[in-house]
Short mmCIF file of C-alpha atoms and ligand atoms in Angstrom, two decimals:
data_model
loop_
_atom_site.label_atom_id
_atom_site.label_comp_id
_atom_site.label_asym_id
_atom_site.label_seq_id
_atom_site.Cartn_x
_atom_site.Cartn_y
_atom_site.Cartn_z
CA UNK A 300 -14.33 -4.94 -35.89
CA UNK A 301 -12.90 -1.77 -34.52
CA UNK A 302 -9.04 -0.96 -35.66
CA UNK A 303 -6.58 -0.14 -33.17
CA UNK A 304 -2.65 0.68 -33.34
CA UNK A 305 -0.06 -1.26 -31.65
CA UNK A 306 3.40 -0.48 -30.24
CA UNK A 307 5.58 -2.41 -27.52
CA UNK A 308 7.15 0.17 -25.16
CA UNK A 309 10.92 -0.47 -23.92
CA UNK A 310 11.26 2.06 -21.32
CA UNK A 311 8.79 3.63 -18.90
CA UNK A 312 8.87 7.29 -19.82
CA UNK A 313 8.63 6.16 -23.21
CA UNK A 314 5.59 4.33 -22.11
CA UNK A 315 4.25 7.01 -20.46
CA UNK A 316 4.71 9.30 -23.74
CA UNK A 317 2.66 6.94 -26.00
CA UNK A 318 0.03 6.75 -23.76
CA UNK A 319 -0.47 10.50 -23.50
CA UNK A 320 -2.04 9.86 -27.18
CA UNK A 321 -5.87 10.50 -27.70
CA UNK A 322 -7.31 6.83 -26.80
CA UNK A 323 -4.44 5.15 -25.78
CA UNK A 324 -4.09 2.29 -23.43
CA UNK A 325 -1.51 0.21 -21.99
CA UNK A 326 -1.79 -3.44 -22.03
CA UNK A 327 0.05 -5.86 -19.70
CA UNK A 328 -1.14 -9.23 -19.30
CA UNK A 329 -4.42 -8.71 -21.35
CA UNK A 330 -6.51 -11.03 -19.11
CA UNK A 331 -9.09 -8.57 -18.39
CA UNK A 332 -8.46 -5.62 -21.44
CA UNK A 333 -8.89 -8.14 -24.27
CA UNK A 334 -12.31 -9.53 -23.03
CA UNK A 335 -13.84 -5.67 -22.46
CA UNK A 336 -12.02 -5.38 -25.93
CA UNK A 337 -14.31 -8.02 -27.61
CA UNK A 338 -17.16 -7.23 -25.40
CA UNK A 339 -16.26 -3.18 -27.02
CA UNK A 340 -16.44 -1.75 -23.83
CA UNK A 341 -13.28 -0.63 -23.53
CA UNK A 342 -12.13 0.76 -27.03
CA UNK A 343 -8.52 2.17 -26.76
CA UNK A 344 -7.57 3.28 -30.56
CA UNK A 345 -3.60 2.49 -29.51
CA UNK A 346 -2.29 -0.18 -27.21
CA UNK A 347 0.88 0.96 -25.36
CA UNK A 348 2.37 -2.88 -24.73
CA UNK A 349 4.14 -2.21 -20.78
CA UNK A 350 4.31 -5.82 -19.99
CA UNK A 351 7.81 -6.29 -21.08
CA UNK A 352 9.53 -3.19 -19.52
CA UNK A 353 11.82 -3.93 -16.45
CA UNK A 354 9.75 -3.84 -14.15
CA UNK A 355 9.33 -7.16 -12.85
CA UNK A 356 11.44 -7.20 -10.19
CA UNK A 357 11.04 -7.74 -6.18
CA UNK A 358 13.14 -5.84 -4.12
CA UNK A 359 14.15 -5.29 -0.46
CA UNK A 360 13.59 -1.83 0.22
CA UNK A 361 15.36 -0.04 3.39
CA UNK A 362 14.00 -0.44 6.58
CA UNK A 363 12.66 -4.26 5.80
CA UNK A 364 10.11 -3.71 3.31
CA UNK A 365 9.43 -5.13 -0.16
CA UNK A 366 8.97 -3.00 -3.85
CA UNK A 367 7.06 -5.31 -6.26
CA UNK A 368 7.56 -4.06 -9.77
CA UNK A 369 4.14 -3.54 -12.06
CA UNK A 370 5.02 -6.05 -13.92
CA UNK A 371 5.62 -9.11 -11.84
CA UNK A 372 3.28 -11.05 -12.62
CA UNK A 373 0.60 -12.41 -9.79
CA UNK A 374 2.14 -16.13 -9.66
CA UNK A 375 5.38 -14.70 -8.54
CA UNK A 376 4.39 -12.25 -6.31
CA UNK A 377 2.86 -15.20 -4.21
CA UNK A 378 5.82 -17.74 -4.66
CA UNK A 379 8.39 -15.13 -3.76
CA UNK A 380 9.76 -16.47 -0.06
CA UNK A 381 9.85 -13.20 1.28
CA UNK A 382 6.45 -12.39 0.56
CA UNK A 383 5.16 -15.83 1.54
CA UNK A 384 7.08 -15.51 4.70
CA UNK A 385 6.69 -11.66 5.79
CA UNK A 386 3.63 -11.21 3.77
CA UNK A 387 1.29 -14.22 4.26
CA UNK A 388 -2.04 -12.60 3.99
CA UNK A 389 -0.51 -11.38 0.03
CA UNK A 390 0.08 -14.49 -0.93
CA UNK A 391 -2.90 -16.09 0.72
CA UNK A 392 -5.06 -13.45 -1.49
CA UNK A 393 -3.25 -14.08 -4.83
CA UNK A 394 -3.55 -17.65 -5.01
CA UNK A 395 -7.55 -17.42 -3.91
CA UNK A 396 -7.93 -15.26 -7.30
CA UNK A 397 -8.56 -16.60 -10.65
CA UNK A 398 -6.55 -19.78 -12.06
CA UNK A 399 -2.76 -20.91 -12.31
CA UNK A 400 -2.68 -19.99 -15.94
CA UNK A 401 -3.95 -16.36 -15.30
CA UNK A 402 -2.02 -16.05 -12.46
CA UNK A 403 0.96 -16.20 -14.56
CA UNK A 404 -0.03 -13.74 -17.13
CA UNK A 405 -1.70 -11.06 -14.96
CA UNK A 406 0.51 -8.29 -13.34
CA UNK A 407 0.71 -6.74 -10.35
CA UNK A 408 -0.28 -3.13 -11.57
CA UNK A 409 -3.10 -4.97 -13.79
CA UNK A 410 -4.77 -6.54 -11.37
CA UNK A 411 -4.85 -2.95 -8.86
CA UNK A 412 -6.64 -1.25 -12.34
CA UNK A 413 -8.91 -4.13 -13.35
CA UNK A 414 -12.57 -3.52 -14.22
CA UNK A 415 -15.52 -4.82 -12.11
CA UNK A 416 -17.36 -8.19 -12.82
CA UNK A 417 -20.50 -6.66 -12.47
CA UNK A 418 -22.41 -8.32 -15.41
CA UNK A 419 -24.44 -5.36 -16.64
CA UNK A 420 -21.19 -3.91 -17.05
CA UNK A 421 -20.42 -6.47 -19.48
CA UNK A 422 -24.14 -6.55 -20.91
CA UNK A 423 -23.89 -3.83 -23.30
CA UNK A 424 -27.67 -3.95 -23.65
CA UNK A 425 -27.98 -2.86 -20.13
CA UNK A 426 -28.10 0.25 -18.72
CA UNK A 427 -24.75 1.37 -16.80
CA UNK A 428 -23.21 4.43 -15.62
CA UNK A 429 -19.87 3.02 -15.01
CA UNK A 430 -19.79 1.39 -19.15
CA UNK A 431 -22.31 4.94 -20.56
CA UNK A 432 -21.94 7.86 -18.01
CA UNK A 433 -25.73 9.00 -17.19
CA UNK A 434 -26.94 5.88 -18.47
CA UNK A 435 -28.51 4.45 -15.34
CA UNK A 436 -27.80 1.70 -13.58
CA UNK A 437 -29.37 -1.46 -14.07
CA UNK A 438 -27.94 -3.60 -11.08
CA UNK A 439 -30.17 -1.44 -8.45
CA UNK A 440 -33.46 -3.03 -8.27
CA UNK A 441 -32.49 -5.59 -11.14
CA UNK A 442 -30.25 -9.01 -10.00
CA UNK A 443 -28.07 -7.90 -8.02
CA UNK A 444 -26.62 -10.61 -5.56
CA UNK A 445 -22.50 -10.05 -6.22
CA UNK A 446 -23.02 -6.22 -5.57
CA UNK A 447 -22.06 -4.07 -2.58
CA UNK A 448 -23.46 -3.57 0.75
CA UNK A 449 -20.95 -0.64 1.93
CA UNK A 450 -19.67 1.98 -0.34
CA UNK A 451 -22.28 2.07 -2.45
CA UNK A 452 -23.74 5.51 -3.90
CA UNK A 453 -27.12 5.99 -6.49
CA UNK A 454 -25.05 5.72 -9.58
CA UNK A 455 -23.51 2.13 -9.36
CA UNK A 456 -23.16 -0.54 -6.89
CA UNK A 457 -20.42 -2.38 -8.30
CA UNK A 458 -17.92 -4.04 -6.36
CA UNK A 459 -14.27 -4.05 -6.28
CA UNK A 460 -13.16 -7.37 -8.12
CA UNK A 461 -9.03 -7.70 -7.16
CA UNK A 462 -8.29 -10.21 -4.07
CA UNK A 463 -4.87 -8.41 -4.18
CA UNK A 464 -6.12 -4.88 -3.38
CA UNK A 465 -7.77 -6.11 -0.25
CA UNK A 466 -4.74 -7.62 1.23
CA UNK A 467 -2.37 -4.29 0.22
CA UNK A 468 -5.44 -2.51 1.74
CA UNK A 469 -4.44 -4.58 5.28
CA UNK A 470 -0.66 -3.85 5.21
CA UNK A 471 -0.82 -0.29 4.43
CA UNK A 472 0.84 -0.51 0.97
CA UNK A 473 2.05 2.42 -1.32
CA UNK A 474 1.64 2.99 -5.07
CA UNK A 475 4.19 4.46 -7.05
CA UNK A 476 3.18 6.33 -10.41
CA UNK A 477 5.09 7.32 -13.25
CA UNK A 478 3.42 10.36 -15.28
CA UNK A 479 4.46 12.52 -18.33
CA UNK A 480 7.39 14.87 -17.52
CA UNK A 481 9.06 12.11 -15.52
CA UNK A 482 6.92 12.83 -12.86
CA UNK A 483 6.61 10.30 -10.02
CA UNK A 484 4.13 10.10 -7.35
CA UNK A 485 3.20 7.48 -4.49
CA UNK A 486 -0.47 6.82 -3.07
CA UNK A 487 -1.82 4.80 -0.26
CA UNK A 488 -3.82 2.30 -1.12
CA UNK A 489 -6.26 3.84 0.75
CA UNK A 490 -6.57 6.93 -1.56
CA UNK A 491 -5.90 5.38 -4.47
CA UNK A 492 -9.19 4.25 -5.12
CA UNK A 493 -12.07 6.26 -5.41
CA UNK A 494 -15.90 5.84 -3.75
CA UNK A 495 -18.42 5.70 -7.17
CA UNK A 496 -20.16 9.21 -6.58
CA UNK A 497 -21.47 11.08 -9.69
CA UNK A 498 -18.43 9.29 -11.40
CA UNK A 499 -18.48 5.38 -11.26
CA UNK A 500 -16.52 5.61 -14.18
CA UNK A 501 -13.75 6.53 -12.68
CA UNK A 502 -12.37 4.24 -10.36
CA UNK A 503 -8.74 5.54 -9.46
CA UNK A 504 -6.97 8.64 -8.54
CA UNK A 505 -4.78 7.92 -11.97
CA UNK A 506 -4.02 10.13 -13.80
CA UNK A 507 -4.34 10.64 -17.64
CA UNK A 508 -1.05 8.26 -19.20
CA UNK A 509 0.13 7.56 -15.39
CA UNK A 510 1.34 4.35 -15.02
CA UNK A 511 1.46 2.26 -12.13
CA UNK A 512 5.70 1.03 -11.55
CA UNK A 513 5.75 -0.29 -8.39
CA UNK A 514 3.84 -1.54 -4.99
CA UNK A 515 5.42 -0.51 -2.26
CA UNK A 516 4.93 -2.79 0.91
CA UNK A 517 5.77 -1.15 4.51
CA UNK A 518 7.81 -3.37 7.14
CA UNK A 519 5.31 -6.66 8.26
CA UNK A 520 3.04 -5.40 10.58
CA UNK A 521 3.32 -7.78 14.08
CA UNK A 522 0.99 -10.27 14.38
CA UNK A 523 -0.72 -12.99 12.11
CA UNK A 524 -1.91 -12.04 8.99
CA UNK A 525 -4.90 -13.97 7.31
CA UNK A 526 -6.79 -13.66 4.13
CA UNK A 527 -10.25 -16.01 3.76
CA UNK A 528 -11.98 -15.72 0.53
CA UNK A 529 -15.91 -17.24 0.84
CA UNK A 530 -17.27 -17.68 -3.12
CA UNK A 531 -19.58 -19.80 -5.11
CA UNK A 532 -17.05 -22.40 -6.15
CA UNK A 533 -13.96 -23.22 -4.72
CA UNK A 534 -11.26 -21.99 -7.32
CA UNK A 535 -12.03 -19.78 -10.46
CA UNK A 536 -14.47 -17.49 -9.05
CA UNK A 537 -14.51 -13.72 -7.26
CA UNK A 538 -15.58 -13.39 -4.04
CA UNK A 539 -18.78 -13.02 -2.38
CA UNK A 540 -17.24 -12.14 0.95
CA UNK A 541 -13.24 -11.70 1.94
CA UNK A 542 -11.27 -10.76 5.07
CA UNK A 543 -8.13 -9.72 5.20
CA UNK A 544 -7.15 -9.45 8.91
CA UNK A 545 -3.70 -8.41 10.74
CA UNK A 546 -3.96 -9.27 14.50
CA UNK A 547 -1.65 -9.16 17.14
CA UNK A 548 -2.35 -10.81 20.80
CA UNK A 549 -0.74 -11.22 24.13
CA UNK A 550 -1.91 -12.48 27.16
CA UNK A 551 -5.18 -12.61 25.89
CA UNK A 552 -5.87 -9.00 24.95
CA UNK A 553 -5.57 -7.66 21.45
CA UNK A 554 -2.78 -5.17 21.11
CA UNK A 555 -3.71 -4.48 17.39
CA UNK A 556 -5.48 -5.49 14.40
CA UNK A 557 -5.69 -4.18 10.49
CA UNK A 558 -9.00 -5.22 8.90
CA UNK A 559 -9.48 -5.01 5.13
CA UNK A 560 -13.17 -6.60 3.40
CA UNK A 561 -13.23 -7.98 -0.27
CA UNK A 562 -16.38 -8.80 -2.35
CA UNK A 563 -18.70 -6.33 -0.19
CA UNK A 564 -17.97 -3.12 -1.62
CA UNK A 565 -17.21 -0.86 -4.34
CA UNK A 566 -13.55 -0.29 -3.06
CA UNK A 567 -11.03 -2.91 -1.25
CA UNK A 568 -12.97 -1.46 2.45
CA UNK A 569 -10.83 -0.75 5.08
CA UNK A 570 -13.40 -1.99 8.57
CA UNK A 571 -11.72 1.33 10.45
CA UNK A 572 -14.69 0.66 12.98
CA UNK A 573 -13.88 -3.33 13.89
CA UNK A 574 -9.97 -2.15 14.24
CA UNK A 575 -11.03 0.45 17.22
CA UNK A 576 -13.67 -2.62 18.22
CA UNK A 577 -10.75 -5.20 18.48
CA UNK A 578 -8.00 -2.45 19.78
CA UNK A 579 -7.27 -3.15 23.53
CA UNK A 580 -10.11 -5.77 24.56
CA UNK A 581 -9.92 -9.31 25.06
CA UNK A 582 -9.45 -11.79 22.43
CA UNK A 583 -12.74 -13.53 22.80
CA UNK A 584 -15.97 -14.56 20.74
CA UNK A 585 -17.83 -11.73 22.09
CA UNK A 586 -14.78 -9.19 20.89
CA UNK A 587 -14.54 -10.35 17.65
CA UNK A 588 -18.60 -10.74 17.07
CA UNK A 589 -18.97 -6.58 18.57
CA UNK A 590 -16.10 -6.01 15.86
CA UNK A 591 -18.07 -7.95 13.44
CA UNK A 592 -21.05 -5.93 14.16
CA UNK A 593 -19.53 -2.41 14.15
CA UNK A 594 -17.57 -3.24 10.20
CA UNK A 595 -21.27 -3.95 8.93
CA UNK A 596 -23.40 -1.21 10.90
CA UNK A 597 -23.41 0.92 7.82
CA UNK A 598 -24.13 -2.16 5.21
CA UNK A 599 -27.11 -1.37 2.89
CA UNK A 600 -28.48 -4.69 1.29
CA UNK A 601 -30.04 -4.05 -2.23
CA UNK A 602 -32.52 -7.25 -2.31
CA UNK A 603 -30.74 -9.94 -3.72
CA UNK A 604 -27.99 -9.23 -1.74
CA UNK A 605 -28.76 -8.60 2.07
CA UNK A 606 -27.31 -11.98 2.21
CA UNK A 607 -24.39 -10.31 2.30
CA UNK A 608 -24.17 -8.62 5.55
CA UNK A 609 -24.40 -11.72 7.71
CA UNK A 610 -22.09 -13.87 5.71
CA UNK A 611 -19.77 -10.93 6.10
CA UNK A 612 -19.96 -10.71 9.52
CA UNK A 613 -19.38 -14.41 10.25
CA UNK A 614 -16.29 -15.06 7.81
CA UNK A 615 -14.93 -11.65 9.70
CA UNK A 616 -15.27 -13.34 13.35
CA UNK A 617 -14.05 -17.00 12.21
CA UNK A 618 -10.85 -14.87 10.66
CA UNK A 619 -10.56 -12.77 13.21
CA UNK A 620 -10.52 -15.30 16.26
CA UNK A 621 -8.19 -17.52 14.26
CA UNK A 622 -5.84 -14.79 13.66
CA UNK A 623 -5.86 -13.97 17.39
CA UNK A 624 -4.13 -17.45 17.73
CA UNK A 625 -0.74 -16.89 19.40
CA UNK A 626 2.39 -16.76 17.10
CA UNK A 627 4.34 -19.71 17.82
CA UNK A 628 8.11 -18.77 17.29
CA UNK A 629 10.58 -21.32 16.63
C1 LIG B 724 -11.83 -16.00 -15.48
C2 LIG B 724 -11.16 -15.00 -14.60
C3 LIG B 724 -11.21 -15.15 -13.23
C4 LIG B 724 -10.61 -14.21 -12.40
N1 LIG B 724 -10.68 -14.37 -11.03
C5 LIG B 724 -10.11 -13.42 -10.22
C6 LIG B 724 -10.21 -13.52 -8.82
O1 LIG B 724 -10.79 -14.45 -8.26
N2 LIG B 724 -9.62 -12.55 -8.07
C7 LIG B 724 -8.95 -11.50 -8.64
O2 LIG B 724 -8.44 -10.64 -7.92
N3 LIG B 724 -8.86 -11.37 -9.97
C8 LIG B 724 -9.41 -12.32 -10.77
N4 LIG B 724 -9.33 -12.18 -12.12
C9 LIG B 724 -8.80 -10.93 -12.68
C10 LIG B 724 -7.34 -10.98 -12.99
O3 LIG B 724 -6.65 -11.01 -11.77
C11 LIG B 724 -7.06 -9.68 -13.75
O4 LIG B 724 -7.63 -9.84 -15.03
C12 LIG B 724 -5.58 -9.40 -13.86
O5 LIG B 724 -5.01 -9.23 -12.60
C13 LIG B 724 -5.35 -8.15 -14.68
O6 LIG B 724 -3.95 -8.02 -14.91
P1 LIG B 724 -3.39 -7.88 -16.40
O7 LIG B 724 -1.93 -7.66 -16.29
O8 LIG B 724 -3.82 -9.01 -17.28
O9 LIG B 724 -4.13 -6.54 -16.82
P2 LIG B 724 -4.61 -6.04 -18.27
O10 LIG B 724 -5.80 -6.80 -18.68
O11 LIG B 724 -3.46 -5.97 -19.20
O12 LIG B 724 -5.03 -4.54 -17.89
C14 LIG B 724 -6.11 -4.28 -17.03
C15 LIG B 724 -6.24 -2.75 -16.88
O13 LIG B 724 -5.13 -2.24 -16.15
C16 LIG B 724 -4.47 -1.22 -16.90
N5 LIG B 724 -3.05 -1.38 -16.57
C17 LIG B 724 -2.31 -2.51 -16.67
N6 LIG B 724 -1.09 -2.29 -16.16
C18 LIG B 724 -1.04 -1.00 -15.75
C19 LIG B 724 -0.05 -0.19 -15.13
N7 LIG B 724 1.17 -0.66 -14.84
N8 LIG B 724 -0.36 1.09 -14.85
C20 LIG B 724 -1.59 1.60 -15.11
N9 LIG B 724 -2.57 0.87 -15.69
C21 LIG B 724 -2.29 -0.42 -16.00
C22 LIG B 724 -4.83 -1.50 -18.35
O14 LIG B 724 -4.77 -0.32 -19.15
C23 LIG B 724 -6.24 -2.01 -18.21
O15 LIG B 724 -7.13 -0.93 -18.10
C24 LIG B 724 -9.91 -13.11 -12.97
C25 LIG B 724 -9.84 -12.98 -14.37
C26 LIG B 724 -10.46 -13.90 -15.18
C27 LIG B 724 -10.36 -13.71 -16.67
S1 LIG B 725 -23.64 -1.55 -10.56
FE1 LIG B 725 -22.24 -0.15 -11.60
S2 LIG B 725 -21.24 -1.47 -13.10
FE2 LIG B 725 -23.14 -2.50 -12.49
S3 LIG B 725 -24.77 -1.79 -13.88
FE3 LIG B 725 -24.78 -0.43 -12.15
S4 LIG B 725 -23.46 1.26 -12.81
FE4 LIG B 725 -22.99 -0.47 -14.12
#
């Protein structure tokens, strides 16, 4: 058994203090610390408890968007009527991932940070880069059917686990970061995480004792907002494949779409290349199947798998052309 300290934080900068301590932590809900803490692969020396500051909160923010404290926890963030009704695709995400009862315990800033579910990570037997920097990587050319097709680099070929992240990734959200010295900081989504490299082991832009207080979602985008998950099981389980997909169409042509892909890679993937293949052309089959096409052209399969790439492509054109549906109003 390893020994650890404990201490509850009551305010954020205090937070933020403790956790500039050699090995600290913070801990909110637990749901994915304590298991690596068993499993000792993570092995903080202090815990910095942050999961009953005030930061649970969800706020209108000027100009019609939403700030969703760290700390609310996922169940909330899904029920909340503004979110279900403005934000759709978040709530559609967060009640695809894991089960009612960890849905209430895990937060909001827990579930950006949480580690992969790659399960040489959690092997410690098993070589891995990400768990033992320089330690190889024993999902390439071993059993690796979960792992990533896009994003991947020599070093690891983990993939993003959160549901969450992938629908943030689709409306453009923000990230705002408390570190030492009161400073705060906010990140796009999209540069918050960071491609695995030479460093799989570092997974975030974070810095050391920054603390995630807030999401920070921009005004709806127009049009329908999706999120289809595609796993082994129906609840309880990570994706193989997801979409999250903004569309907007009139008179049959799209005027603009935001594309995000879960399960695939080793960040929540932005499909850039199917948003320019959707901008501007006509909502049909053969649209959505050339968008399809141009999100995967850069896919690598690694065996196990390649099964992967097509399954990603499908789920992306059955989400896409039902997201092209026209809004009713009224
Ligand atoms: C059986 C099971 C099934 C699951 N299925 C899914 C699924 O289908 N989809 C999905 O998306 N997720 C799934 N999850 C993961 C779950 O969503 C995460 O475990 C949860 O969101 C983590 O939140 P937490 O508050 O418990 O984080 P914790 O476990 O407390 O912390 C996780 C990490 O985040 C750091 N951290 C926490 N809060 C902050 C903060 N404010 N600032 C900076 N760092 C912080 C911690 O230091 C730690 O490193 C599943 C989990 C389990 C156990
Ligand atoms: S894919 Fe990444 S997490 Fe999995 S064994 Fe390789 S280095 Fe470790």
């Amino acid at each position: 058994m390893r020994s650890f300290t404990y201490e509850r934080a009551v305010a954020a900068q205090a937070a933020v203090a403790a956790a500039a301590r050699d090995g600290a932590k913070f801990i909110s809900g637990g749901t994915n610390l304590l298991d690596l803490m068993k499993l000792g692969i993570e092995r903080p020396t202090h815990l910095v408890d942050i999961s009953r500051l005030p930061l649970r909160d969800i706020e209108e923010l000027p100009g019609g968007g939403l700030r969703i404290g760290a700390q609310a926890p996922n169940s909330d963030v899904a029920a909340d009527i503004r979110v279900r009704t403005r934000y759709p695709v978040l709530t559609q995400a967060l009640v695809s991932g894991a089960s009612g009862q960890l849905r209430n315990k895990a937060s909001t800033g827990g579930n950006l940070v949480q580690r992969t579910r790659c399960p040489y990570f959690y092997d410690t037997a098993a070589a891995c880069n990400k768990r033992e920097p320089g330690a190889g990587c024993a999902a390439i050319g071993g059993y690796n059917r979960t792992h990533a097709v896009l994003g991947a680099g020599s070093s690891c070929i983990a993939t993003h686990p959160s549901d969450m992240a992938v629908a943030l990734t689709a409306l453009e959200a923000e990230i705002e970061l408390l570190g030492p010295g009161a400073s705060v900081r906010r990140v796009g989504i999209a540069d918050f995480y960071r491609l695995p490299g030479d460093t799989p082991h570092i997974e975030t832009v974070l810095r050391p004792a920054e603390m995630i207080t807030s999401v920070l979602l921009p005004p709806p985008p127009p049009g329908r907002q999706l999120y289809r998950k595609v796993r082994d099981r129906a609840s309880y389980e990570f994706a193989l494949v997801s979409v999250a997909a903004v569309v907007s169409a009139g008179q049959g042509t799209i005027d603009s779409a935001r594309v995000a892909l879960g399960g695939v890679a080793t960040v929540p993937w932005r499909a850039v290349e199917a948003e320019a293949a959707l901008r501007g052309r006509p909502a049909t089959t053969a649209t959505y199947r050339a968008a399809a096409e141009a999100a995967m052209r850069d896919a690598v399969g690694q065996g196990h798998n390649d099964f992967k790439i097509e399954l990603a492509r499908r789920t992306l054109c059955r989400t896409l052309a039902q997201a092209a549906q026209p809004v009713r109003s009224g």
